[in-house]
Amino acid sequence: KYNIYKYDDGKYKYYKQYIEYLPYQDDPIVFGMHENANITYQTQETNVMIETVLNIQPRDISNDDNIIVKSQDEIIDEIATDLLHSVPSKING
C-alpha cells in the first residue's frame, strides 16, 4: 500500500522529504489490529470533541450564594491553556 524507499546519502533534506511522504496516520494493521480499531478510535475522538463543545456552552446559572461562575471565555481560555501545555515542544531542525 505504501511505497517505502530509502535514501543512502544521509542528507537532512532527503530525510525530511521522506518523513513528509509518510502517511499522517498509520493503519491499525501495522500494530496487528483490525481495521475496525480505526473506527473505534475515531468514534472516541468525536465523543471527546462533542463533550468539550458541550462543556463550553453557556449555561443559565444564578449567582445567589456568592458562587464564582466562570464565563464562557474563561472556560475556553482554560481549555486552550491546558491543551497548549499538553502539546510537546517543537524540535528544532
Short mmCIF file of C-alpha atoms in Angstrom, two decimals:
data_model
loop_
_atom_site.label_atom_id
_atom_site.label_comp_id
_atom_site.label_asym_id
_atom_site.label_seq_id
_atom_site.Cartn_x
_atom_site.Cartn_y
_atom_site.Cartn_z
CA LYS A 1 0.00 0.00 0.00
CA TYR A 2 2.81 2.44 0.84
CA ASN A 3 5.88 2.98 -1.28
CA ILE A 4 8.67 2.81 1.31
CA TYR A 5 12.07 3.76 -0.03
CA LYS A 6 15.47 4.58 1.41
CA TYR A 7 17.91 7.43 0.80
CA ASP A 8 21.53 6.40 1.01
CA ASP A 9 23.39 9.70 1.18
CA GLY A 10 22.17 10.69 4.69
CA LYS A 11 21.40 14.32 3.86
CA TYR A 12 18.90 16.16 6.03
CA LYS A 13 16.67 17.33 3.17
CA TYR A 14 16.18 13.79 1.91
CA TYR A 15 15.17 12.53 5.35
CA LYS A 16 12.78 15.44 5.78
CA GLN A 17 11.25 14.77 2.35
CA TYR A 18 10.88 11.08 3.22
CA ILE A 19 9.18 11.84 6.52
CA GLU A 20 6.77 14.26 4.84
CA TYR A 21 5.89 11.50 2.35
CA LEU A 22 4.84 9.07 5.09
CA PRO A 23 1.11 8.80 5.80
CA TYR A 24 -0.29 11.04 8.52
CA GLN A 25 -1.91 8.08 10.29
CA ASP A 26 -0.66 4.53 10.45
CA ASP A 27 -3.03 1.74 9.55
CA PRO A 28 -4.14 -0.35 12.53
CA ILE A 29 -2.77 -3.37 10.65
CA VAL A 30 0.75 -2.06 11.33
CA PHE A 31 0.09 -2.63 15.04
CA GLY A 32 -1.57 -6.01 14.49
CA MET A 33 -5.05 -4.61 15.00
CA HIS A 34 -8.22 -5.00 12.95
CA GLU A 35 -9.31 -2.16 10.65
CA ASN A 36 -12.29 -1.54 12.92
CA ALA A 37 -9.85 -0.27 15.55
CA ASN A 38 -9.56 2.92 13.49
CA ILE A 39 -13.34 3.35 13.54
CA THR A 40 -13.37 2.88 17.31
CA TYR A 41 -10.58 5.44 17.73
CA GLN A 42 -12.35 8.00 15.53
CA THR A 43 -15.61 7.45 17.43
CA GLN A 44 -13.85 8.07 20.75
CA GLU A 45 -12.17 11.22 19.43
CA THR A 46 -15.52 12.50 18.14
CA ASN A 47 -17.12 11.88 21.52
CA VAL A 48 -14.34 13.80 23.28
CA MET A 49 -14.75 16.72 20.87
CA ILE A 50 -18.54 16.81 21.30
CA GLU A 51 -18.19 16.62 25.08
CA THR A 52 -15.74 19.53 25.00
CA VAL A 53 -18.08 21.64 22.87
CA LEU A 54 -21.00 20.90 25.19
CA ASN A 55 -18.92 21.74 28.26
CA ILE A 56 -18.13 25.23 26.98
CA GLN A 57 -21.71 26.09 26.04
CA PRO A 58 -23.20 28.96 28.04
CA ARG A 59 -25.45 27.94 30.89
CA ASP A 60 -28.07 29.79 32.91
CA ILE A 61 -26.51 29.85 36.37
CA SER A 62 -27.66 32.14 39.11
CA ASN A 63 -25.08 33.56 41.46
CA ASP A 64 -27.24 33.79 44.59
CA ASP A 65 -24.82 32.31 47.13
CA ASN A 66 -21.68 34.22 46.06
CA ILE A 67 -20.63 31.25 43.93
CA ILE A 68 -17.90 32.11 41.47
CA VAL A 69 -19.22 31.41 37.99
CA LYS A 70 -16.80 31.34 35.07
CA SER A 71 -17.73 32.97 31.80
CA GLN A 72 -17.64 31.05 28.55
CA ASP A 73 -14.46 32.91 27.55
CA GLU A 74 -12.75 31.92 30.80
CA ILE A 75 -13.68 28.27 30.28
CA ILE A 76 -12.41 28.33 26.69
CA ASP A 77 -9.19 30.04 27.79
CA GLU A 78 -8.67 27.38 30.47
CA ILE A 79 -9.20 24.52 28.00
CA ALA A 80 -6.91 26.15 25.40
CA THR A 81 -4.20 26.66 28.02
CA ASP A 82 -4.45 23.02 29.13
CA LEU A 83 -4.21 21.86 25.51
CA LEU A 84 -1.23 24.13 24.88
CA HIS A 85 0.64 22.68 27.86
CA SER A 86 -0.10 19.11 26.73
CA VAL A 87 1.45 19.61 23.27
CA PRO A 88 5.15 18.68 23.09
CA SER A 89 7.57 21.44 22.16
CA LYS A 90 8.82 21.66 18.59
CA ILE A 91 12.13 20.02 17.78
CA ASN A 92 14.49 22.43 16.02
CA GLY A 93 15.94 21.10 12.84
#
